[in-house]
Amino acid sequence: MSISVQKPVIVALLIVGCCSLTFLTIDKAMAQGSEIHIKNNDAEKNKLEVITNINLQNISKAGLLKVVGVINGEDFVKNIPLDKLKESTKKIKVTFSMNKDNEINSAHKPDEFFVCAYHVENPSNIKSVSFDKPKKDEVTVDYFDCNEGDIKSTTSPTKSSLFKAKSQVYNKTVSYYNMYSKPKVVSFTTLGNNDNTSSILTDKITHNVKQEDKTKNAKDGNNFNKPVKVKIIVPMEDKKNAKKIKIMTMLKGQVKSEIVDVQKEFDKIGGYTIERTFAFDRNTDLGPIQIGDRFHTCVIGKELYPPEGSECEKRLIKNLDKPNPLAAR
């Protein structure tokens, strides 16, 4: 069964449009096994392949998985519905195939790449959420995982895994979110209950805390409608003869990229450190971008090799109101 997509990353399943998302439709016969293999319809020898094994043991068969990644200067976004899978299905194996050579890079090992998967249990409800001012109990961290790896071979598939039992990616985001996004609780247990001075002091502190909370909530409400920015810093002192690079950044399922004429950029900035700031809509089809969300960036270029024609880095979002910096080389 053949398909037609805009990008050179393809899988052997029919793609249908729904609700502004692109879904991979899983055949009933395929949904009966304990392992589902989504592979290329016409595997070619001169292709670069990455096989991603997605562990479903701790994922309910509800909603969809949004798989996002960057490999060899190409980005891909695939949405895999889970409701047609049997509960006994423990794994989805996805093979991504693309050209080894393109205008930006010629694949080598150990070029770097990344793949992320987000579990969206109620995709139809996300768009209806009000983003004017979130309630405390509305904001949660949806289950996800990411894997940054190296191309192991250009003649045989490179394997990666998501949602392995030992993965700490999700836990790191949840920990950071819980530490810096939750309102701080002020305790007055050290103040005497029968002391009038202490009572007055308590009232003043309580009033000040309430005022600070109001200011913070107003600020957060305004930030909720503003884009979240990431600033990518690319040192090029060691690659002064490079001609062209591509900077690619992914945050919560959104991919932004720009191709840079390196020599023109050097002349413009009068130096060898290239910077680009990407603005991401905070309201995404995966829900709002939050403190602790993880973003990835890759810098790709033929002249960057050796050591790597594609170099990737990752970091957590720490600021919603100012750019989040990340050095990518």
mmCIF file of C-alpha atoms in Angstrom, residues 24 129 147 149 236 243 268 314 319:
data_model
loop_
_atom_site.group_PDB
_atom_site.id
_atom_site.type_symbol
_atom_site.label_atom_id
_atom_site.label_comp_id
_atom_site.label_asym_id
_atom_site.label_seq_id
_atom_site.Cartn_x
_atom_site.Cartn_y
_atom_site.Cartn_z
ATOM 1 C CA LEU A 24 -1.009 6.765 10.599
ATOM 2 C CA VAL A 129 -8.690 24.353 26.524
ATOM 3 C CA ASN A 147 16.311 9.780 22.647
ATOM 4 C CA GLY A 149 21.701 9.125 19.406
ATOM 5 C CA MET A 236 32.056 28.252 14.232
ATOM 6 C CA LYS A 243 29.518 27.452 3.395
ATOM 7 C CA LYS A 268 27.499 40.515 8.836
ATOM 8 C CA LYS A 314 19.031 19.427 24.427
ATOM 9 C CA ASN A 319 11.950 30.813 31.118
#
